[in-house]
PDB file of C-alpha atoms in Angstrom:
ATOM      1  CA  UNK N  50       0.055  -0.255   0.087  1.00 94.00           C
ATOM      2  CA  UNK N  51       1.396   3.382  -1.118  1.00 96.00           C
ATOM      3  CA  UNK N  52       0.749   5.493   1.672  1.00 98.00           C
ATOM      4  CA  UNK N  53       0.251   9.532   2.182  1.00 98.00           C
ATOM      5  CA  UNK N  54       2.957  11.493   4.035  1.00 98.00           C
ATOM      6  CA  UNK N  55       4.096  14.813   4.583  1.00 98.00           C
ATOM      7  CA  UNK N  56       7.824  15.296   5.079  1.00 98.00           C
ATOM      8  CA  UNK N  57       9.842  18.345   6.844  1.00 98.00           C
ATOM      9  CA  UNK N  58      13.462  19.704   6.983  1.00 98.00           C
ATOM     10  CA  UNK N  59      16.696  17.958   5.834  1.00 97.00           C
ATOM     11  CA  UNK N  60      18.792  15.331   7.617  1.00 97.00           C
ATOM     12  CA  UNK N  61      19.066  12.001   8.700  1.00 98.00           C
ATOM     13  CA  UNK N  62      15.323  10.645   8.975  1.00 98.00           C
ATOM     14  CA  UNK N  63      12.707  10.663  11.723  1.00 98.00           C
ATOM     15  CA  UNK N  64       9.739   8.539  11.191  1.00 98.00           C
ATOM     16  CA  UNK N  65       6.473   9.415  12.787  1.00 98.00           C
ATOM     17  CA  UNK N  66       3.424   7.082  13.263  1.00 98.00           C
ATOM     18  CA  UNK N  67       0.335   8.818  14.258  1.00 98.00           C
ATOM     19  CA  UNK N  68      -2.432   6.434  16.562  1.00 97.00           C
ATOM     20  CA  UNK N  69      -6.094   5.691  16.202  1.00 97.00           C
ATOM     21  CA  UNK N  70      -8.226   8.285  14.648  1.00 97.00           C
ATOM     22  CA  UNK N  71      -4.940  10.507  14.052  1.00 96.00           C
ATOM     23  CA  UNK N  72      -3.178  11.515  10.674  1.00 97.00           C
ATOM     24  CA  UNK N  73       0.295  13.068   9.857  1.00 97.00           C
ATOM     25  CA  UNK N  74      -1.562  16.440  10.622  1.00 95.00           C
ATOM     26  CA  UNK N  75      -1.783  15.921  14.337  1.00 94.00           C
ATOM     27  CA  UNK N  76       2.440  15.692  14.192  1.00 97.00           C
ATOM     28  CA  UNK N  77       2.993  18.663  12.321  1.00 97.00           C
ATOM     29  CA  UNK N  78       4.106  20.944  14.971  1.00 96.00           C
ATOM     30  CA  UNK N  79       6.732  17.960  16.333  1.00 97.00           C
ATOM     31  CA  UNK N  80       8.025  17.744  13.096  1.00 98.00           C
ATOM     32  CA  UNK N  81       8.410  21.461  12.281  1.00 98.00           C
ATOM     33  CA  UNK N  82      10.673  21.556  16.009  1.00 97.00           C
ATOM     34  CA  UNK N  83      12.697  18.767  14.661  1.00 98.00           C
ATOM     35  CA  UNK N  84      13.146  19.821  11.051  1.00 98.00           C
ATOM     36  CA  UNK N  85      16.009  22.167  11.220  1.00 97.00           C
ATOM     37  CA  UNK N  86      18.555  18.956  11.969  1.00 97.00           C
ATOM     38  CA  UNK N  87      16.355  16.005  10.931  1.00 98.00           C
ATOM     39  CA  UNK N  88      14.041  14.807   8.098  1.00 98.00           C
ATOM     40  CA  UNK N  89      11.261  13.935   9.534  1.00 98.00           C
ATOM     41  CA  UNK N  90       8.219  11.862   7.651  1.00 98.00           C
ATOM     42  CA  UNK N  91       4.820  11.867   8.950  1.00 98.00           C
ATOM     43  CA  UNK N  92       2.870   8.859   7.519  1.00 98.00           C
ATOM     44  CA  UNK N  93      -0.953   8.189   7.482  1.00 98.00           C
ATOM     45  CA  UNK N  94      -1.218   4.707   8.163  1.00 98.00           C
ATOM     46  CA  UNK N  95      -4.358   2.597   6.024  1.00 98.00           C
ATOM     47  CA  UNK N  96      -7.954   3.498   7.024  1.00 98.00           C
ATOM     48  CA  UNK N  97      -6.761   7.208   8.261  1.00 98.00           C
ATOM     49  CA  UNK N  98      -6.231  10.478   6.954  1.00 96.00           C
ATOM     50  CA  UNK N  99      -5.624  10.545   2.961  1.00 96.00           C
ATOM     51  CA  UNK N 100      -4.115   7.181   2.950  1.00 98.00           C
ATOM     52  CA  UNK N 101      -5.924   4.015   1.069  1.00 98.00           C
ATOM     53  CA  UNK N 102      -9.104   2.646   3.093  1.00 97.00           C
ATOM     54  CA  UNK N 103      -8.679  -1.168   2.799  1.00 98.00           C
ATOM     55  CA  UNK N 104     -11.208  -3.794   4.284  1.00 97.00           C
ATOM     56  CA  UNK N 105      -8.268  -5.448   6.319  1.00 97.00           C
ATOM     57  CA  UNK N 106      -6.619  -3.494   9.399  1.00 98.00           C
ATOM     58  CA  UNK N 107      -3.586  -5.418  11.577  1.00 98.00           C
ATOM     59  CA  UNK N 108      -0.657  -4.664  13.100  1.00 98.00           C
ATOM     60  CA  UNK N 109       0.948  -7.148  10.865  1.00 98.00           C
ATOM     61  CA  UNK N 110      -0.457  -5.075   8.039  1.00 98.00           C
ATOM     62  CA  UNK N 111       0.659  -1.825   9.118  1.00 98.00           C
ATOM     63  CA  UNK N 112       4.012  -3.227  10.011  1.00 98.00           C
ATOM     64  CA  UNK N 113       4.109  -4.351   6.088  1.00 98.00           C
ATOM     65  CA  UNK N 114       2.658  -0.619   5.008  1.00 98.00           C
ATOM     66  CA  UNK N 115       5.580   0.498   6.523  1.00 98.00           C
ATOM     67  CA  UNK N 116       8.108  -1.540   5.354  1.00 98.00           C
ATOM     68  CA  UNK N 117       6.999  -0.857   2.044  1.00 98.00           C
ATOM     69  CA  UNK N 118       7.532   3.024   2.785  1.00 98.00           C
ATOM     70  CA  UNK N 119      10.707   2.943   3.809  1.00 98.00           C
ATOM     71  CA  UNK N 120      11.798   1.180   0.478  1.00 98.00           C
ATOM     72  CA  UNK N 121       9.821   3.756  -1.651  1.00 98.00           C
ATOM     73  CA  UNK N 122      11.144   6.670   0.283  1.00 98.00           C
ATOM     74  CA  UNK N 123      15.077   5.048   0.143  1.00 98.00           C
ATOM     75  CA  UNK N 124      15.089   5.372   3.757  1.00 98.00           C
ATOM     76  CA  UNK N 125      17.928   2.644   5.116  1.00 98.00           C
ATOM     77  CA  UNK N 126      17.869   3.369   8.607  1.00 98.00           C
ATOM     78  CA  UNK N 127      15.392   6.185  10.712  1.00 98.00           C
ATOM     79  CA  UNK N 128      14.689   6.802  14.103  1.00 98.00           C
ATOM     80  CA  UNK N 129      11.199   5.854  14.580  1.00 98.00           C
ATOM     81  CA  UNK N 130       8.583   7.284  16.650  1.00 98.00           C
ATOM     82  CA  UNK N 131       4.940   5.877  17.226  1.00 98.00           C
ATOM     83  CA  UNK N 132       1.833   7.188  19.416  1.00 98.00           C
ATOM     84  CA  UNK N 133      -0.613   4.975  20.595  1.00 97.00           C
ATOM     85  CA  UNK N 134      -1.943   2.496  17.840  1.00 98.00           C
ATOM     86  CA  UNK N 135       1.448   3.840  15.859  1.00 98.00           C
ATOM     87  CA  UNK N 136       3.188   2.958  18.746  1.00 98.00           C
ATOM     88  CA  UNK N 137       2.289  -0.371  18.548  1.00 98.00           C
ATOM     89  CA  UNK N 138       3.012  -0.490  14.942  1.00 98.00           C
ATOM     90  CA  UNK N 139       6.378   0.855  15.453  1.00 98.00           C
ATOM     91  CA  UNK N 140       7.370  -1.952  17.895  1.00 98.00           C
ATOM     92  CA  UNK N 141       6.221  -4.369  15.286  1.00 98.00           C
ATOM     93  CA  UNK N 142       8.430  -2.985  12.713  1.00 98.00           C
ATOM     94  CA  UNK N 143      11.429  -2.392  14.755  1.00 98.00           C
ATOM     95  CA  UNK N 144      10.945  -6.007  15.921  1.00 98.00           C
ATOM     96  CA  UNK N 145      11.562  -7.519  12.718  1.00 97.00           C
ATOM     97  CA  UNK N 146      13.576  -5.006  10.986  1.00 98.00           C
ATOM     98  CA  UNK N 147      15.971  -3.952  13.596  1.00 98.00           C
ATOM     99  CA  UNK N 148      18.825  -3.121  11.179  1.00 98.00           C
ATOM    100  CA  UNK N 149      16.628  -0.302  10.009  1.00 98.00           C
ATOM    101  CA  UNK N 150      16.003   1.217  13.692  1.00 98.00           C
ATOM    102  CA  UNK N 151      18.784   4.002  14.852  1.00 98.00           C
ATOM    103  CA  UNK N 152      16.373   4.834  17.931  1.00 98.00           C
ATOM    104  CA  UNK N 153      12.698   3.840  18.830  1.00 98.00           C
ATOM    105  CA  UNK N 154      10.177   6.176  20.842  1.00 98.00           C
ATOM    106  CA  UNK N 155       7.145   4.764  21.974  1.00 98.00           C
ATOM    107  CA  UNK N 156       4.250   7.485  23.088  1.00 98.00           C
ATOM    108  CA  UNK N 157       1.968   6.349  25.766  1.00 97.00           C
ATOM    109  CA  UNK N 158       1.355   2.897  24.745  1.00 97.00           C
ATOM    110  CA  UNK N 159       2.467  -0.165  26.295  1.00 97.00           C
ATOM    111  CA  UNK N 160       3.079  -3.709  24.657  1.00 97.00           C
ATOM    112  CA  UNK N 161       0.192  -5.315  26.312  1.00 95.00           C
ATOM    113  CA  UNK N 162      -3.192  -6.855  25.875  1.00 93.00           C
ATOM    114  CA  UNK N 163      -5.816  -3.422  26.960  1.00 90.00           C
ATOM    115  CA  UNK N 164      -8.482  -6.218  27.244  1.00 82.00           C
ATOM    116  CA  UNK N 165      -6.301  -7.014  30.608  1.00 74.00           C
ATOM    117  CA  UNK N 166      -7.676  -4.045  32.270  1.00 64.00           C
ATOM    118  CA  UNK N 167     -11.330  -5.507  32.147  1.00 56.00           C
ATOM    119  CA  UNK N 168     -13.997  -2.918  33.039  1.00 53.00           C
ATOM    120  CA  UNK N 169     -11.518   0.089  33.117  1.00 60.00           C
ATOM    121  CA  UNK N 170     -10.289  -1.566  29.230  1.00 66.00           C
ATOM    122  CA  UNK N 171      -9.380   1.002  26.558  1.00 81.00           C
ATOM    123  CA  UNK N 172     -11.929  -1.598  24.103  1.00 86.00           C
ATOM    124  CA  UNK N 173     -15.358   0.153  26.042  1.00 88.00           C
ATOM    125  CA  UNK N 174     -13.792   3.117  25.514  1.00 88.00           C
ATOM    126  CA  UNK N 175     -12.721   3.224  21.544  1.00 93.00           C
ATOM    127  CA  UNK N 176     -15.984   0.898  20.981  1.00 93.00           C
ATOM    128  CA  UNK N 177     -18.374   3.786  22.461  1.00 94.00           C
ATOM    129  CA  UNK N 178     -16.535   6.360  20.206  1.00 95.00           C
ATOM    130  CA  UNK N 179     -16.882   4.054  17.044  1.00 97.00           C
ATOM    131  CA  UNK N 180     -20.182   3.590  17.533  1.00 97.00           C
ATOM    132  CA  UNK N 181     -21.170   7.424  18.001  1.00 97.00           C
ATOM    133  CA  UNK N 182     -18.498   7.599  14.571  1.00 97.00           C
ATOM    134  CA  UNK N 183     -21.082   5.176  12.773  1.00 97.00           C
ATOM    135  CA  UNK N 184     -24.192   6.707  13.930  1.00 96.00           C
ATOM    136  CA  UNK N 185     -23.962  10.079  12.316  1.00 96.00           C
ATOM    137  CA  UNK N 186     -26.130   9.895   9.447  1.00 94.00           C
ATOM    138  CA  UNK N 187     -23.896  12.593   7.414  1.00 95.00           C
ATOM    139  CA  UNK N 188     -27.016  13.037   5.280  1.00 92.00           C
ATOM    140  CA  UNK N 189     -28.824  15.116   7.253  1.00 93.00           C
ATOM    141  CA  UNK N 190     -25.726  17.162   8.597  1.00 93.00           C
ATOM    142  CA  UNK N 191     -25.041  21.127   7.608  1.00 92.00           C
ATOM    143  CA  UNK N 192     -22.612  22.136   9.554  1.00 94.00           C
ATOM    144  CA  UNK N 193     -19.597  20.367  11.818  1.00 94.00           C
ATOM    145  CA  UNK N 194     -21.351  21.981  14.937  1.00 95.00           C
ATOM    146  CA  UNK N 195     -23.808  19.424  14.385  1.00 96.00           C
ATOM    147  CA  UNK N 196     -21.194  16.927  14.036  1.00 96.00           C
ATOM    148  CA  UNK N 197     -19.657  18.360  17.466  1.00 96.00           C
ATOM    149  CA  UNK N 198     -22.591  18.518  19.353  1.00 96.00           C
ATOM    150  CA  UNK N 199     -23.679  14.796  18.577  1.00 96.00           C
ATOM    151  CA  UNK N 200     -20.391  13.858  19.243  1.00 96.00           C
ATOM    152  CA  UNK N 201     -20.744  15.388  22.550  1.00 96.00           C
ATOM    153  CA  UNK N 202     -24.045  13.632  23.435  1.00 95.00           C
ATOM    154  CA  UNK N 203     -22.401  10.319  22.906  1.00 94.00           C
ATOM    155  CA  UNK N 204     -18.953  10.812  23.914  1.00 94.00           C
ATOM    156  CA  UNK N 205     -17.796  12.027  27.721  1.00 90.00           C
ATOM    157  CA  UNK N 206     -14.804  13.413  26.741  1.00 91.00           C
ATOM    158  CA  UNK N 207     -14.834  17.064  25.258  1.00 92.00           C
ATOM    159  CA  UNK N 208     -11.098  16.785  24.282  1.00 91.00           C
ATOM    160  CA  UNK N 209     -11.824  13.422  22.422  1.00 93.00           C
ATOM    161  CA  UNK N 210     -14.390  15.116  20.665  1.00 95.00           C
ATOM    162  CA  UNK N 211     -12.486  18.307  19.245  1.00 94.00           C
ATOM    163  CA  UNK N 212      -9.764  15.792  18.283  1.00 94.00           C
ATOM    164  CA  UNK N 213     -12.043  13.417  16.251  1.00 96.00           C
ATOM    165  CA  UNK N 214     -13.450  16.599  14.398  1.00 96.00           C
ATOM    166  CA  UNK N 215     -10.471  17.055  13.034  1.00 94.00           C
ATOM    167  CA  UNK N 216     -11.147  14.028  10.806  1.00 96.00           C
ATOM    168  CA  UNK N 217     -14.062  15.646   9.318  1.00 96.00           C
ATOM    169  CA  UNK N 218     -13.975  16.940   5.921  1.00 94.00           C
ATOM    170  CA  UNK N 219     -16.284  18.286   3.264  1.00 93.00           C
ATOM    171  CA  UNK N 220     -16.766  15.938   0.047  1.00 91.00           C
ATOM    172  CA  UNK N 221     -15.910  18.217  -2.769  1.00 89.00           C
ATOM    173  CA  UNK N 222     -17.771  16.071  -5.107  1.00 88.00           C
ATOM    174  CA  UNK N 223     -21.443  15.259  -2.605  1.00 89.00           C
ATOM    175  CA  UNK N 224     -20.646  18.552  -0.452  1.00 90.00           C
ATOM    176  CA  UNK N 225     -21.252  16.668   2.138  1.00 94.00           C
ATOM    177  CA  UNK N 226     -19.240  16.211   5.355  1.00 96.00           C
ATOM    178  CA  UNK N 227     -17.811  12.550   5.980  1.00 96.00           C
ATOM    179  CA  UNK N 228     -14.988  10.944   8.073  1.00 97.00           C
ATOM    180  CA  UNK N 229     -11.708  11.286   6.371  1.00 96.00           C
ATOM    181  CA  UNK N 230     -11.306   7.422   8.783  1.00 97.00           C
ATOM    182  CA  UNK N 231     -12.593   3.859   7.453  1.00 98.00           C
ATOM    183  CA  UNK N 232     -14.837   3.906  10.530  1.00 98.00           C
ATOM    184  CA  UNK N 233     -16.624   0.279   9.521  1.00 98.00           C
ATOM    185  CA  UNK N 234     -12.912  -1.161   9.183  1.00 98.00           C
ATOM    186  CA  UNK N 235     -11.938   0.294  12.262  1.00 98.00           C
ATOM    187  CA  UNK N 236     -14.958  -0.791  14.778  1.00 97.00           C
ATOM    188  CA  UNK N 237     -14.704  -4.138  12.844  1.00 97.00           C
ATOM    189  CA  UNK N 238     -11.166  -4.768  14.368  1.00 97.00           C
ATOM    190  CA  UNK N 239     -11.101  -3.041  17.244  1.00 95.00           C
ATOM    191  CA  UNK N 240     -10.176  -6.505  19.263  1.00 94.00           C
ATOM    192  CA  UNK N 241      -6.862  -6.257  16.983  1.00 95.00           C
ATOM    193  CA  UNK N 242      -6.284  -2.588  17.486  1.00 96.00           C
ATOM    194  CA  UNK N 243      -6.678  -3.134  21.409  1.00 94.00           C
ATOM    195  CA  UNK N 244      -4.877  -6.778  21.810  1.00 94.00           C
ATOM    196  CA  UNK N 245      -2.410  -6.915  19.345  1.00 96.00           C
ATOM    197  CA  UNK N 246       1.338  -6.607  19.729  1.00 97.00           C
ATOM    198  CA  UNK N 247       1.259  -7.704  23.168  1.00 96.00           C
ATOM    199  CA  UNK N 248       3.742  -9.047  25.915  1.00 95.00           C
ATOM    200  CA  UNK N 249       3.157 -12.756  24.338  1.00 95.00           C
ATOM    201  CA  UNK N 250       3.929 -11.439  20.656  1.00 97.00           C
ATOM    202  CA  UNK N 251       7.561 -10.673  21.769  1.00 97.00           C
ATOM    203  CA  UNK N 252       8.117 -14.006  23.127  1.00 95.00           C
ATOM    204  CA  UNK N 253      10.483 -15.138  20.757  1.00 93.00           C
ATOM    205  CA  UNK N 254      11.971 -12.324  20.048  1.00 93.00           C
ATOM    206  CA  UNK N 255      13.319 -11.504  23.605  1.00 94.00           C
ATOM    207  CA  UNK N 256      15.194  -9.879  24.567  1.00 96.00           C
ATOM    208  CA  UNK N 257      15.489  -6.638  22.299  1.00 97.00           C
ATOM    209  CA  UNK N 258      18.844  -4.757  23.017  1.00 96.00           C
ATOM    210  CA  UNK N 259      19.613  -3.794  19.081  1.00 95.00           C
ATOM    211  CA  UNK N 260      18.916  -0.216  19.255  1.00 98.00           C
ATOM    212  CA  UNK N 261      18.179   2.329  22.146  1.00 98.00           C
ATOM    213  CA  UNK N 262      14.251   2.525  23.407  1.00 98.00           C
ATOM    214  CA  UNK N 263      12.422   5.407  24.849  1.00 98.00           C
ATOM    215  CA  UNK N 264       8.784   4.957  26.340  1.00 98.00           C
ATOM    216  CA  UNK N 265       7.452   8.428  27.356  1.00 98.00           C
ATOM    217  CA  UNK N 266       4.039   8.493  29.040  1.00 98.00           C
ATOM    218  CA  UNK N 267       1.651  10.780  30.281  1.00 97.00           C
ATOM    219  CA  UNK N 268       1.190  11.216  33.887  1.00 96.00           C
ATOM    220  CA  UNK N 269      -2.443  11.256  33.826  1.00 95.00           C
ATOM    221  CA  UNK N 270      -2.712   8.373  31.033  1.00 93.00           C
ATOM    222  CA  UNK N 271      -3.354   4.968  32.335  1.00 91.00           C
ATOM    223  CA  UNK N 272      -2.505   3.487  28.874  1.00 93.00           C
ATOM    224  CA  UNK N 273       1.047   3.270  30.489  1.00 95.00           C
ATOM    225  CA  UNK N 274       1.164   1.990  34.308  1.00 93.00           C
ATOM    226  CA  UNK N 275       3.625   1.205  36.837  1.00 93.00           C
ATOM    227  CA  UNK N 276       2.463  -2.176  37.094  1.00 93.00           C
ATOM    228  CA  UNK N 277       3.550  -2.516  33.139  1.00 95.00           C
ATOM    229  CA  UNK N 278       7.262  -1.173  33.781  1.00 97.00           C
ATOM    230  CA  UNK N 279       8.535  -4.878  34.046  1.00 96.00           C
ATOM    231  CA  UNK N 280       6.774  -6.198  31.235  1.00 96.00           C
ATOM    232  CA  UNK N 281       8.230  -2.994  29.049  1.00 98.00           C
ATOM    233  CA  UNK N 282      12.029  -4.273  30.624  1.00 97.00           C
ATOM    234  CA  UNK N 283      11.126  -7.524  30.649  1.00 97.00           C
ATOM    235  CA  UNK N 284      11.080  -6.655  25.975  1.00 98.00           C
ATOM    236  CA  UNK N 285      13.506  -4.137  26.238  1.00 98.00           C
ATOM    237  CA  UNK N 286      15.754  -4.558  29.485  1.00 98.00           C
ATOM    238  CA  UNK N 287      17.681  -1.286  28.559  1.00 97.00           C
ATOM    239  CA  UNK N 288      14.766   1.006  27.879  1.00 98.00           C
ATOM    240  CA  UNK N 289      14.110   4.438  29.639  1.00 98.00           C
ATOM    241  CA  UNK N 290      10.739   5.358  30.532  1.00 98.00           C
ATOM    242  CA  UNK N 291      10.094   8.764  30.953  1.00 98.00           C
ATOM    243  CA  UNK N 292       7.186  10.448  32.344  1.00 98.00           C
ATOM    244  CA  UNK N 293       5.417  14.148  31.434  1.00 98.00           C
ATOM    245  CA  UNK N 294       3.629  15.474  34.281  1.00 97.00           C
ATOM    246  CA  UNK N 295      -0.038  17.514  33.588  1.00 96.00           C
ATOM    247  CA  UNK N 296      -0.321  15.613  30.176  1.00 96.00           C
ATOM    248  CA  UNK N 297      -2.659  12.852  29.443  1.00 93.00           C
ATOM    249  CA  UNK N 298      -2.993  10.556  26.215  1.00 94.00           C
ATOM    250  CA  UNK N 299      -1.908  13.477  23.595  1.00 93.00           C
ATOM    251  CA  UNK N 300       1.020  14.522  25.715  1.00 94.00           C
ATOM    252  CA  UNK N 301       2.656  15.962  22.779  1.00 95.00           C
ATOM    253  CA  UNK N 302      -0.116  18.204  22.277  1.00 93.00           C
ATOM    254  CA  UNK N 303      -0.591  19.223  25.712  1.00 95.00           C
ATOM    255  CA  UNK N 304       2.917  19.468  27.086  1.00 96.00           C
ATOM    256  CA  UNK N 305       4.697  20.227  23.628  1.00 96.00           C
ATOM    257  CA  UNK N 306       7.671  21.765  25.557  1.00 97.00           C
ATOM    258  CA  UNK N 307       8.596  19.225  27.651  1.00 98.00           C
ATOM    259  CA  UNK N 308       7.980  16.640  25.544  1.00 98.00           C
ATOM    260  CA  UNK N 309      10.131  17.689  22.924  1.00 98.00           C
ATOM    261  CA  UNK N 310      13.002  18.289  25.441  1.00 98.00           C
ATOM    262  CA  UNK N 311      12.678  14.565  25.943  1.00 98.00           C
ATOM    263  CA  UNK N 312      12.560  13.587  22.672  1.00 98.00           C
ATOM    264  CA  UNK N 313      15.749  15.746  21.889  1.00 98.00           C
ATOM    265  CA  UNK N 314      17.893  14.892  24.784  1.00 98.00           C
ATOM    266  CA  UNK N 315      17.298  11.037  23.488  1.00 98.00           C
ATOM    267  CA  UNK N 316      18.080  11.233  20.209  1.00 98.00           C
ATOM    268  CA  UNK N 317      21.077  13.621  20.421  1.00 96.00           C
ATOM    269  CA  UNK N 318      22.781  11.352  22.884  1.00 91.00           C
ATOM    270  CA  UNK N 319      25.541   9.177  21.196  1.00 87.00           C
ATOM    271  CA  UNK N 320      23.942   5.421  20.506  1.00 75.00           C
TER     272      UNK N 320
END
């Protein structure tokens, strides 16, 4: 699959992979800050943004999409950064293509099966979000405010609603609003998104010491918990784990300077 991408700057490549419901747009501010020293590639993963839609959505396929992207752009080796679902894509790719990784940065996601949280599982949060997105009848929508109001009725997080609205666009041919996301396929594959690239997936790849690894978590986010640290270090014995105060899951947007300070320090350090 030929992914849509943006690029900023010149130099050694950094590839950034967005999370669920996201796109390359979400990381442009970070890319512009890194661009004075690096060539930053921002991809749209399949079924997201301006990349092609597909009836299939799995980490194996997203890993293959990323490998194809590296080949298409002639990227032999890069610093790879992934957020949330994109962090799992990045871990999957790096584990199978270690020779192509200079450094790995994982943003607010752990190598775990998030169903294990039971009632606190991210599955229920995202199932509710995707059901709300599916229920919108865009044939009756005339303004973005109507979309916002509908989402606010069904999703108990103004921050998530504002993030989702970034993926609403108007179709130039029909003049109707639509999702720039393949919502039905994401809904059908939510189990894989939540469960995939978990601790057991790494069992035949342990330990991973081929490249430096940094995990960055938001202090107010429950995606990486203290209890996940032993599992992370079982897979990546030399991994660093940094926490950003007063930040949730979208820590790069909530605390941009603190986030960039941590990233700069890590990527400037000799491997």
